[in-house]
Coordinates of C-alpha atoms in Angstrom, one line a residue:
Chain N
M1 CA 91.6 69.1 24.0
T2 CA 89.7 71.4 26.2
V3 CA 89.2 71.1 30.0
K4 CA 85.6 70.2 29.3
E5 CA 86.7 67.3 27.0
Y6 CA 89.2 66.2 29.6
N7 CA 86.5 66.0 32.2
Q8 CA 84.3 64.2 29.9
S9 CA 87.0 61.7 29.2
V10 CA 87.1 61.2 33.0
N11 CA 83.4 60.2 32.9
Q12 CA 83.7 58.0 29.9
Y13 CA 87.0 56.2 30.4
A14 CA 88.1 56.3 34.0
D15 CA 86.2 53.2 34.9
A16 CA 87.2 51.4 31.8
V17 CA 90.9 52.1 32.2
Y18 CA 90.5 51.1 35.9
R19 CA 88.9 47.8 35.1
F20 CA 91.5 47.0 32.5
I21 CA 94.3 47.7 34.8
L22 CA 92.8 46.1 37.8
K23 CA 92.1 42.9 35.8
N24 CA 95.9 42.8 34.9
I25 CA 97.5 43.6 38.1
R26 CA 94.9 42.6 40.6
D27 CA 95.8 45.3 43.1
E28 CA 93.3 48.0 43.6
E29 CA 95.8 50.4 45.1
K30 CA 98.2 50.1 42.4
A31 CA 95.5 50.2 39.7
R32 CA 94.2 53.4 41.1
D33 CA 97.7 54.8 41.1
V34 CA 98.2 53.8 37.5
V35 CA 94.9 55.3 36.4
Q36 CA 95.6 58.6 38.2
D37 CA 99.0 58.7 36.7
A38 CA 97.5 58.2 33.3
F39 CA 95.0 61.0 33.8
E40 CA 97.7 63.2 35.2
R41 CA 99.8 62.8 32.1
L42 CA 96.7 63.5 29.9
W43 CA 96.2 66.6 31.9
K44 CA 99.7 67.7 31.5
N45 CA 99.4 67.2 27.8
V46 CA 95.8 68.5 27.5
S47 CA 96.8 71.0 25.0
K48 CA 98.5 68.5 22.7
V49 CA 96.1 65.6 22.8
E50 CA 93.1 65.7 20.6
G51 CA 89.8 64.9 22.3
S52 CA 89.2 62.0 19.9
K53 CA 92.5 60.5 20.8
A54 CA 92.0 60.8 24.7
R55 CA 90.8 57.2 25.1
S56 CA 93.7 55.8 23.1
Y57 CA 96.1 58.0 25.0
L58 CA 94.8 56.9 28.3
F59 CA 94.9 53.2 27.5
T60 CA 98.4 53.5 26.1
T61 CA 99.7 55.4 29.0
A62 CA 98.1 53.2 31.6
Y63 CA 99.2 50.1 29.7
H64 CA 102.9 51.1 29.8
A65 CA 102.7 52.2 33.4
M66 CA 101.1 48.9 34.2
I67 CA 103.8 47.0 32.4
D68 CA 106.4 49.0 34.5
Q69 CA 104.6 48.1 37.5
L70 CA 104.4 44.3 36.6
R71 CA 108.1 44.3 35.9
K72 CA 108.8 46.0 39.2
D73 CA 106.6 43.5 41.1
A74 CA 108.2 40.6 39.2
R75 CA 111.7 41.7 40.2
E76 CA 110.6 42.1 43.8
T77 CA 108.9 38.8 44.1
G78 CA 111.0 36.9 41.6
M79 CA 107.8 35.3 40.1
E80 CA 107.6 34.5 36.4
H81 CA 104.6 34.1 34.2
A82 CA 102.7 31.1 34.8
P83 CA 102.9 28.5 31.9
V84 CA 99.9 28.6 29.6
S85 CA 99.6 24.9 29.1
G86 CA 98.8 22.4 31.8
Y87 CA 95.8 24.2 33.3
C88 CA 92.3 22.9 32.8
H89 CA 89.2 23.1 34.8
T90 CA 88.1 19.5 35.0
E91 CA 85.2 19.6 37.4
Q92 CA 81.7 20.7 36.7
Y93 CA 80.9 24.3 37.6
S94 CA 77.8 26.4 37.9
D95 CA 79.2 29.8 37.1
L96 CA 81.0 30.0 33.7
H97 CA 81.9 33.7 34.4
E98 CA 83.8 32.8 37.5
V99 CA 85.7 30.0 35.8
L100 CA 86.4 32.3 32.8
N101 CA 87.8 34.8 35.3
E102 CA 90.1 32.2 36.7
A103 CA 91.3 31.3 33.4
V104 CA 92.1 34.9 32.5
E105 CA 94.1 35.2 35.7
R106 CA 96.3 32.4 34.5
L107 CA 97.0 33.9 31.1
P108 CA 100.4 35.4 30.5
A109 CA 100.5 39.1 30.9
D110 CA 100.8 39.9 27.2
Q111 CA 97.9 37.6 26.2
K112 CA 95.8 38.8 29.0
S113 CA 96.3 42.6 28.0
V114 CA 95.5 42.2 24.4
V115 CA 92.4 39.9 25.0
L116 CA 91.1 42.3 27.5
L117 CA 91.5 45.2 25.2
R118 CA 89.8 43.2 22.4
D119 CA 86.9 42.0 24.5
Y120 CA 86.5 44.8 27.0
E121 CA 87.1 47.8 24.7
G122 CA 86.5 46.2 21.3
Y123 CA 89.8 47.6 19.9
S124 CA 91.0 46.3 16.6
Y125 CA 94.2 44.5 16.1
R126 CA 95.8 47.6 14.8
E127 CA 94.7 49.7 17.8
I128 CA 95.8 47.1 20.2
A129 CA 99.2 47.1 18.4
E130 CA 99.5 50.9 18.8
I131 CA 98.6 50.7 22.5
T132 CA 100.9 47.8 23.4
N133 CA 103.8 48.6 20.9
L134 CA 103.4 45.2 19.4
S135 CA 102.9 44.3 15.8
E136 CA 99.5 43.5 14.4
A137 CA 100.7 39.9 13.8
Q138 CA 101.8 39.6 17.4
V139 CA 98.6 40.9 18.6
K140 CA 96.7 38.3 16.5
V141 CA 98.8 35.5 17.7
Y142 CA 98.4 36.5 21.4
I143 CA 94.6 36.7 21.0
Y144 CA 94.4 33.3 19.1
R145 CA 96.5 31.6 21.7
A146 CA 94.5 33.2 24.6
R147 CA 91.3 32.0 23.0
V148 CA 92.6 28.5 22.8
F149 CA 93.8 28.6 26.3
L150 CA 90.4 29.9 27.6
K151 CA 88.6 27.3 25.6
N152 CA 90.7 24.5 27.0
Y153 CA 90.3 25.9 30.5
I154 CA 86.6 26.1 30.5
G155 CA 86.4 22.8 28.7
S156 CA 83.0 21.9 27.3
V157 CA 80.0 24.1 27.9
E158 CA 78.3 20.9 28.9
R159 CA 80.2 21.0 32.1
V160 CA 78.0 24.0 33.3
I161 CA 75.5 22.6 35.7
Chain T
M1 CA 129.4 75.2 -39.3
R2 CA 127.6 73.9 -36.3
E3 CA 128.8 70.7 -34.7
L4 CA 126.5 67.7 -34.9
N5 CA 126.7 65.3 -32.0
N6 CA 124.6 63.7 -29.3
H7 CA 124.2 66.9 -27.4
T8 CA 123.3 69.2 -30.3
L9 CA 121.0 66.7 -32.0
H10 CA 117.8 68.0 -30.6
S11 CA 118.7 71.5 -31.8
W12 CA 119.3 70.2 -35.3
L13 CA 116.1 68.2 -35.3
R14 CA 114.1 71.3 -34.3
D15 CA 115.7 73.3 -37.0
D16 CA 114.9 70.6 -39.5
L17 CA 111.3 70.7 -38.4
E18 CA 111.1 74.4 -38.7
G19 CA 112.8 74.4 -42.1
R20 CA 115.9 76.3 -41.1
L21 CA 118.4 73.7 -42.3
S22 CA 120.1 74.0 -45.6
D23 CA 120.1 71.0 -47.9
T24 CA 123.7 70.3 -46.9
D25 CA 122.9 70.3 -43.2
R26 CA 119.8 68.2 -43.7
G27 CA 122.0 65.7 -45.5
L28 CA 124.5 65.6 -42.6
L29 CA 121.7 65.2 -40.1
Y30 CA 120.1 62.2 -41.9
A31 CA 123.5 60.7 -42.3
Y32 CA 124.1 61.1 -38.6
L33 CA 120.8 59.5 -37.7
E34 CA 121.5 56.5 -39.9
Q35 CA 124.8 56.1 -38.1
H36 CA 123.3 56.5 -34.6
P37 CA 119.7 55.1 -34.7
E38 CA 119.5 55.0 -30.9
A39 CA 119.7 58.8 -30.8
D40 CA 116.6 59.2 -33.1
P41 CA 113.6 59.9 -30.9
E42 CA 111.4 58.2 -33.5
T43 CA 113.4 55.0 -33.6
A44 CA 114.5 54.9 -29.9
D45 CA 111.5 53.2 -28.7
D46 CA 112.0 50.4 -31.3
I47 CA 115.4 49.5 -30.1
R48 CA 114.5 49.5 -26.3
L49 CA 114.1 46.1 -24.7
S50 CA 110.7 45.2 -23.6
A51 CA 109.6 42.6 -21.1
P52 CA 108.3 39.5 -22.7
V53 CA 104.7 38.6 -21.7
M54 CA 105.1 35.5 -19.7
A55 CA 103.0 34.1 -16.8
Y56 CA 104.1 32.1 -13.8
P57 CA 102.4 28.8 -14.1
D58 CA 101.9 28.0 -10.3
K59 CA 100.8 31.4 -9.1
A60 CA 97.9 29.9 -7.1
D61 CA 100.4 28.2 -4.9
L62 CA 101.8 31.4 -3.8
Y63 CA 98.6 32.9 -2.5
Q64 CA 98.4 32.9 1.4
A65 CA 95.4 30.9 2.3
G66 CA 95.4 32.6 5.8
F67 CA 97.0 32.9 9.1
T68 CA 98.0 29.6 10.7
L69 CA 99.6 28.7 14.0
P70 CA 101.8 25.5 14.2
D71 CA 100.3 24.4 17.5
M72 CA 96.7 25.1 16.6
T73 CA 94.2 22.8 15.0
E74 CA 92.4 23.8 11.9
A75 CA 89.1 23.6 13.7
D76 CA 90.3 26.0 16.5
Y77 CA 91.7 28.3 13.9
L78 CA 88.5 28.5 11.9
C79 CA 86.4 29.0 15.0
I80 CA 88.5 31.9 16.3
A81 CA 88.8 33.4 12.9
A82 CA 85.0 33.4 12.5
M83 CA 84.6 34.7 16.0
E84 CA 87.1 37.5 15.5
D85 CA 85.6 38.3 12.1
D86 CA 89.1 37.6 10.8
A87 CA 88.5 34.8 8.3
F88 CA 89.2 34.9 4.6
P89 CA 86.1 34.3 2.3
E90 CA 87.3 30.8 1.5
Q91 CA 87.7 30.2 5.2
T92 CA 84.2 31.5 6.0
E93 CA 82.8 29.1 3.4
Q94 CA 84.7 26.3 4.9
F95 CA 83.6 27.2 8.4
E96 CA 80.0 27.4 7.5
A97 CA 80.2 24.0 5.7
R98 CA 81.7 22.3 8.7
R99 CA 79.1 23.8 11.2
R100 CA 76.4 22.4 9.0
Q101 CA 78.0 19.0 8.6
D102 CA 79.8 18.4 12.0
P103 CA 77.9 18.9 15.3
E104 CA 81.1 18.5 17.2
F105 CA 82.5 21.5 15.3
E106 CA 79.3 23.4 16.2
R107 CA 79.9 22.6 20.0
L108 CA 83.5 23.7 19.6
Y109 CA 82.4 26.9 18.2
A110 CA 79.9 27.5 21.0
T111 CA 82.6 26.8 23.5
F112 CA 84.8 29.5 21.9
L113 CA 82.0 32.0 21.9
H114 CA 82.0 31.6 25.7
T115 CA 85.6 32.7 25.9
R116 CA 84.6 36.3 25.1
L117 CA 85.2 38.3 28.2
Q118 CA 82.6 40.6 29.5
P119 CA 83.5 43.6 31.6
D120 CA 82.2 43.8 35.0
P121 CA 80.2 47.1 35.4
A122 CA 80.4 46.8 39.1
I123 CA 84.1 47.6 39.0
R124 CA 84.4 51.3 39.2
I125 CA 87.3 53.5 40.1
P126 CA 86.9 54.8 43.6
N127 CA 86.7 58.6 43.9
P128 CA 86.6 59.6 40.3
E129 CA 86.3 63.3 41.4
S130 CA 89.9 63.3 42.2
L131 CA 90.6 62.9 38.5
R132 CA 88.6 65.9 37.4
R133 CA 90.3 69.2 36.9
K134 CA 89.1 72.8 37.1
V135 CA 90.8 75.8 35.8
I136 CA 90.6 78.7 38.2
R137 CA 91.4 82.1 36.9
I138 CA 92.9 84.2 39.6
P139 CA 92.3 88.0 39.3
A140 CA 95.3 90.2 38.8
Y141 CA 94.9 91.8 42.2
V142 CA 95.2 88.4 43.9
Y143 CA 98.3 87.8 42.0
G144 CA 99.5 91.1 43.2
A145 CA 98.7 90.4 46.8
L146 CA 100.2 86.9 46.7
S147 CA 103.3 88.2 44.9
T148 CA 103.8 90.9 47.5
A149 CA 103.4 88.4 50.3
A150 CA 105.8 86.1 48.7
L151 CA 108.4 88.8 48.0
L152 CA 108.2 90.0 51.5
L153 CA 108.8 86.5 52.9
L154 CA 111.6 85.9 50.4
A155 CA 113.2 89.1 51.2
F156 CA 112.9 88.3 54.9
F157 CA 114.5 85.0 54.6
I158 CA 117.3 86.3 52.3
F159 CA 118.1 89.4 54.4
K160 CA 117.6 88.9 58.0
P161 CA 116.3 92.0 59.7
D162 CA 119.2 94.3 60.6
S163 CA 120.0 94.0 64.2
G164 CA 122.4 96.9 63.9
T165 CA 119.7 99.4 64.8
Q166 CA 119.3 97.7 68.3
T167 CA 122.2 99.5 69.8
E168 CA 121.1 102.8 68.5
N169 CA 117.6 102.2 69.8
Q170 CA 118.8 101.1 73.1
H171 CA 120.9 104.2 73.2
L172 CA 117.9 106.3 72.4
A173 CA 115.7 104.5 74.9
N174 CA 118.3 105.0 77.6
E175 CA 118.6 108.6 76.7
H176 CA 114.9 109.1 77.2
A177 CA 114.6 106.7 80.1
R178 CA 113.9 109.6 82.5
E179 CA 111.2 110.9 80.3
I180 CA 109.6 107.4 80.0
I181 CA 109.6 107.1 83.7
Y182 CA 108.2 110.5 84.2
L183 CA 105.4 110.0 81.7
N184 CA 104.7 106.7 83.4
K185 CA 104.4 108.4 86.7
L186 CA 102.0 110.9 85.3
R187 CA 99.9 108.0 83.5
H188 CA 100.5 109.9 80.3
P189 CA 99.1 108.1 77.3
A190 CA 102.5 108.3 75.6
S191 CA 103.9 106.0 78.2
Y192 CA 101.3 103.4 77.3
D193 CA 102.6 103.3 73.8
L194 CA 106.1 103.2 74.9
I195 CA 105.7 100.4 77.4
A196 CA 103.3 98.4 75.3
L197 CA 105.2 98.7 72.1
S198 CA 108.4 97.7 73.9
G199 CA 106.8 94.4 74.9
I200 CA 106.2 91.2 73.1
R201 CA 104.0 92.4 70.3
E202 CA 105.2 95.2 68.5
K203 CA 102.1 96.3 66.5
K204 CA 99.3 94.6 68.3
P205 CA 100.0 94.7 72.1
V206 CA 98.2 92.2 74.1
N207 CA 98.0 94.3 77.2
R208 CA 98.1 98.0 76.9
Q209 CA 98.2 98.8 80.6
P210 CA 100.8 101.2 81.7
A211 CA 103.9 100.0 83.4
R212 CA 104.0 100.4 87.1
I213 CA 107.0 101.7 88.9
S214 CA 107.3 99.9 92.2
D215 CA 108.5 101.2 95.5
S216 CA 111.6 99.1 95.1
A217 CA 112.3 101.1 92.1
S218 CA 112.1 98.3 89.6
L219 CA 110.1 98.6 86.4
F220 CA 107.6 95.9 85.7
F221 CA 104.8 95.4 83.1
S222 CA 101.4 94.7 84.4
D223 CA 101.4 91.2 83.1
D224 CA 104.4 90.5 85.4
R225 CA 106.8 89.8 82.7
S226 CA 110.3 89.9 84.0
L227 CA 112.5 92.5 82.5
E228 CA 116.1 92.5 81.8
P229 CA 117.7 95.3 83.8
M230 CA 119.9 97.5 81.9
R231 CA 121.0 100.2 84.0
T232 CA 120.2 102.2 87.1
L233 CA 119.1 105.8 86.9
S234 CA 118.6 108.4 89.5
A235 CA 115.3 110.0 88.7
R236 CA 113.8 113.0 90.4
T237 CA 110.8 111.0 91.4
S238 CA 112.4 107.8 92.3
P239 CA 115.8 107.4 93.8
S240 CA 116.8 104.4 91.8
V241 CA 114.9 102.6 89.1
M242 CA 115.6 99.7 86.8
V243 CA 114.8 100.5 83.3
A244 CA 113.9 97.9 80.7
A245 CA 115.9 97.4 77.5
L246 CA 113.6 98.3 74.7
P247 CA 113.6 96.0 71.6
P248 CA 114.8 97.3 68.3
A249 CA 112.0 99.4 66.9
P250 CA 112.8 102.8 65.6
H251 CA 109.3 104.0 65.5
I252 CA 108.7 103.5 69.1
L253 CA 110.1 106.9 69.7
N254 CA 108.3 108.1 66.7
R255 CA 104.9 107.0 68.1
A256 CA 105.7 108.3 71.6
R257 CA 106.3 111.8 70.0
I258 CA 109.6 112.1 71.8
Q259 CA 111.6 114.7 70.0
P260 CA 115.3 113.9 69.9
E261 CA 117.8 116.7 69.4
P262 CA 118.3 117.8 65.8
L263 CA 121.5 116.8 64.1
A264 CA 124.0 119.6 63.8
Y265 CA 124.9 118.5 60.3
Q266 CA 124.0 116.0 57.6
T267 CA 126.1 113.8 55.5
L268 CA 125.0 112.8 52.1
W269 CA 124.2 109.4 53.4
A270 CA 122.0 110.9 56.2
Y271 CA 120.3 113.2 53.8
T272 CA 119.4 110.3 51.4
G273 CA 118.2 108.3 54.3
E274 CA 115.9 111.1 55.5
L275 CA 114.6 111.5 52.0
I276 CA 113.8 107.8 51.7
R277 CA 112.1 107.8 55.1
K278 CA 110.1 110.8 54.1
S279 CA 109.1 110.0 50.5
V280 CA 109.1 106.2 50.5
L281 CA 108.5 105.0 54.1
G282 CA 106.2 108.0 54.9
Q283 CA 108.0 108.5 58.3
D284 CA 108.9 111.8 59.8
P285 CA 112.7 112.0 59.5
E286 CA 112.8 114.4 62.4
L287 CA 111.4 111.8 64.7
V288 CA 113.6 108.9 63.4
K289 CA 117.1 109.8 63.1
S290 CA 118.5 106.5 62.0
T291 CA 120.2 106.4 58.6
R292 CA 119.9 102.6 58.5
F293 CA 116.7 101.0 57.4
S294 CA 115.2 97.9 58.9
L295 CA 113.9 95.5 56.3
W296 CA 110.7 95.5 58.4
E297 CA 110.3 99.2 57.8
V298 CA 110.5 98.7 54.0
A299 CA 108.1 95.7 54.2
D300 CA 105.7 97.7 56.3
A301 CA 105.7 100.6 54.0
G302 CA 105.5 98.4 50.9
L303 CA 102.6 96.4 52.2
E304 CA 100.7 99.6 53.4
K305 CA 101.1 101.1 49.9
A306 CA 100.0 97.9 48.3
A307 CA 97.0 97.6 50.5
D308 CA 96.0 101.1 49.9
W309 CA 96.3 100.6 46.2
L310 CA 94.3 97.4 46.3
S311 CA 91.8 98.9 48.9
V312 CA 92.3 95.9 51.1
Q313 CA 93.4 95.5 54.6
A314 CA 96.7 93.7 54.9
D315 CA 99.0 93.6 57.9
I316 CA 102.3 92.1 59.0
S317 CA 103.1 91.8 62.6
R318 CA 106.0 90.4 64.4
E319 CA 106.3 88.6 67.7
Y320 CA 109.5 89.0 69.7
N321 CA 110.7 87.0 72.6
E322 CA 111.9 88.5 75.8
A323 CA 115.4 88.8 74.6
G324 CA 114.2 91.1 71.8
E325 CA 114.7 88.5 69.1
L326 CA 112.1 87.9 66.4
K327 CA 110.1 84.8 67.2
E328 CA 107.2 84.7 64.7
V329 CA 105.8 86.8 61.7
H330 CA 102.1 87.0 61.1
F331 CA 100.5 88.1 57.9
S332 CA 96.9 88.7 57.5
S333 CA 94.8 89.9 54.6
P334 CA 91.3 89.1 53.2
L335 CA 92.7 86.5 50.9
V336 CA 95.4 84.8 52.8
A337 CA 96.8 84.7 56.3
F338 CA 99.6 82.8 57.8
S339 CA 102.0 82.7 60.7
A340 CA 105.6 81.9 60.1
P341 CA 107.9 80.9 63.0
V342 CA 111.3 82.4 62.7
S343 CA 114.3 80.3 63.3
S344 CA 117.0 82.0 65.5
A345 CA 119.6 79.8 63.7
P346 CA 121.8 81.8 61.3
L347 CA 120.7 81.6 57.7
R348 CA 123.0 79.8 55.3

């Protein structure tokens, strides 16, 4: 990977990685640190990473840094994942996007990560499995469960005013 | 007669094919093959067991119809599978059929389609410029200059400047105190150098005014710095004067062009010192009679040569306090300039 390719990957992927991390950890400062750390690692390995693999490398590195961060935060606050079932948006609403965002925030971390990678970045099950170190079957299960949760949360589309 | 067994059988068979066996041997070979049919290549295939052609009757039951989750309804599963483009052909047919027949199923699918997340383009990483990198190729001469500066600094902090020359310099200064005073009285330029260089700044004196010898026979600098009295002299032009202690700087006398008396003899050590001063440091050994080198002398000479070689101006200056202790080091060059305060605490 050349310096030019590295800088191109900054242009192409920095925002995407940042969005993905920010959606997961909901802390701009920490998200920025994670992204900077990912690019720092990419720069250190610039001679080893192929230009075509930069995106995957960045997401993989950022994902694992994010998991470490989440674990650290969980230890500090003693908070566990919110249970998936039991949440449902029962009232009518005007902004489906907003409700969907609420629903995503309530997803368990694993499910949230894989569904974000799937929808935001369009990664295949296999690519998501490589990034997250899960099996393809696990990725598929997480995505299916997340879809059901999101569907149950937003309820029926008829609720949209 | 050759032995006929399982190991030599192939050799016998080859010889038989090529017509090299006698009738007797051929008879023996055929008799052997009749007794050991499994060894005959032509009959071996016939005696091997072959798998019977059989078919499992309920093979259709073993096919996986698709992925299922225990806590998921079939309708949900079909919708997600279709949405994720993950359905088997049979499932796709089933999905399409249900969409056509069941409006509720169609609405369910529409709801699932709304669960697809859309990235917010307004979310952008702040200050992406900080992530970019640029490779700057530093020319060799810059490396040289930086290395020289680094080496000098390193050398300084490893080997503190030798204060052993102070006594000798003081001695020399005292020896020539009369001449200093005399030159000062005459307002001779040499006294300017002597006085100024004996002050706070060694190479860049702030004030190059000559010292003034007062009626009370005390020696002061024009900027009214107080001087530490060292001893009292009886000069011709002044009944009693206080003479300042000069800080350690062997080349003060050098610059003042005061000629010390030549040494009567030379040790090998002194000769080597002179040689180094002359050839390496570029000093006149006749003017500087010290056989010990200050690190600063080496540093000055090294920097001067490096600067000449690189055709740049580089300079190291030192700042001393009133007690003659080194207080600060300044380095300046076209590329880098810095000031480094010097701790008086002993190095560890």
